Short mmCIF file of C-alpha atoms in Angstrom, two decimals:
data_model
loop_
_atom_site.label_atom_id
_atom_site.label_comp_id
_atom_site.label_asym_id
_atom_site.label_seq_id
_atom_site.Cartn_x
_atom_site.Cartn_y
_atom_site.Cartn_z
CA MET A 1 12.42 40.26 11.53
CA SER A 2 10.05 37.75 9.95
CA THR A 3 10.98 39.15 6.54
CA VAL A 4 14.55 37.99 7.08
CA PHE A 5 13.37 34.43 7.71
CA TYR A 6 11.18 34.47 4.60
CA THR A 7 14.09 35.79 2.54
CA LEU A 8 16.40 33.09 3.88
CA ALA A 9 13.78 30.43 3.15
CA LEU A 10 13.37 31.70 -0.42
CA LEU A 11 17.12 31.74 -1.01
CA ALA A 12 17.78 28.32 0.53
CA CYS A 13 16.47 26.37 -2.47
CA PRO A 14 18.35 28.14 -5.29
CA VAL A 15 21.56 28.34 -3.29
CA GLY A 16 21.31 24.64 -2.40
CA MET A 17 20.68 23.72 -6.03
CA GLY A 18 23.64 25.81 -7.15
CA LEU A 19 25.90 24.10 -4.63
CA MET A 20 24.73 20.64 -5.71
CA MET A 21 25.38 21.46 -9.37
CA TRP A 22 28.82 22.79 -8.52
CA PHE A 23 29.74 19.66 -6.54
CA MET A 24 28.47 17.40 -9.33
CA MET A 25 30.45 19.34 -11.93
CA ARG A 26 33.62 19.07 -9.85
CA GLY A 27 33.24 15.30 -9.70
CA LYS A 28 33.31 14.99 -13.48
CA HIS A 29 36.65 16.75 -13.88
CA LYS A 30 38.78 14.38 -11.85
CA ASP A 31 42.09 13.63 -13.49
CA GLY A 32 43.08 10.11 -14.38
CA ALA A 33 41.55 7.34 -16.40
CA ALA A 34 39.27 4.61 -15.16
CA ALA A 35 40.87 1.78 -13.24
CA PRO A 36 41.80 -1.23 -15.38
CA LEU A 37 39.40 -4.16 -15.27
CA SER A 38 40.26 -7.29 -13.38
CA PRO A 39 40.31 -10.51 -15.44
CA ASP A 40 36.99 -11.59 -13.90
CA ASP A 41 35.37 -8.25 -14.74
CA ALA A 42 36.74 -8.36 -18.30
CA ALA A 43 35.37 -11.88 -18.79
CA GLU A 44 31.95 -10.86 -17.48
CA LEU A 45 31.93 -7.79 -19.71
CA THR A 46 32.73 -9.95 -22.74
CA ARG A 47 29.97 -12.38 -21.79
CA LEU A 48 27.43 -9.58 -21.34
CA ARG A 49 28.36 -8.00 -24.67
CA ALA A 50 27.89 -11.35 -26.41
CA GLU A 51 24.52 -11.77 -24.71
CA ALA A 52 23.46 -8.27 -25.78
CA ASP A 53 24.48 -9.02 -29.38
CA GLN A 54 22.51 -12.27 -29.29
CA LEU A 55 19.42 -10.48 -27.99
CA ARG A 56 19.70 -7.82 -30.69
CA GLU A 57 19.86 -10.50 -33.41
CA SER A 58 16.96 -12.57 -32.04
CA PRO A 59 13.57 -12.37 -33.75
CA LYS A 60 11.55 -9.29 -32.93
CA ASP A 61 8.27 -11.24 -32.71
CA ARG A 62 8.91 -12.69 -29.27
CA HIS A 63 6.24 -10.33 -28.00
CA PRO A 64 3.56 -10.13 -30.69
CA ALA A 65 1.60 -6.93 -31.05
CA PRO A 66 -1.81 -6.94 -29.37
CA ALA A 67 -4.69 -7.91 -31.60
CA THR A 68 -6.87 -5.07 -32.80
CA GLY A 69 -10.60 -5.38 -32.97
CA VAL A 70 -13.49 -6.05 -30.66
CA ARG A 71 -13.82 -9.35 -28.85
#
């Protein structure tokens, strides 16, 4: 009888993982496109993209490399 419990315990993990993967896969295949952005969300997205572009163009030496050598 104890062998049955050990077998169930050993199978619980792979079966649980398989179920989680199956549920996650099902979630990706939902039909329909993403909901359209509200005007506030679109404005914030534009602002964040501009900020990201500005950060990419800024000088790379804001954080200088650590000095090498013995102090």
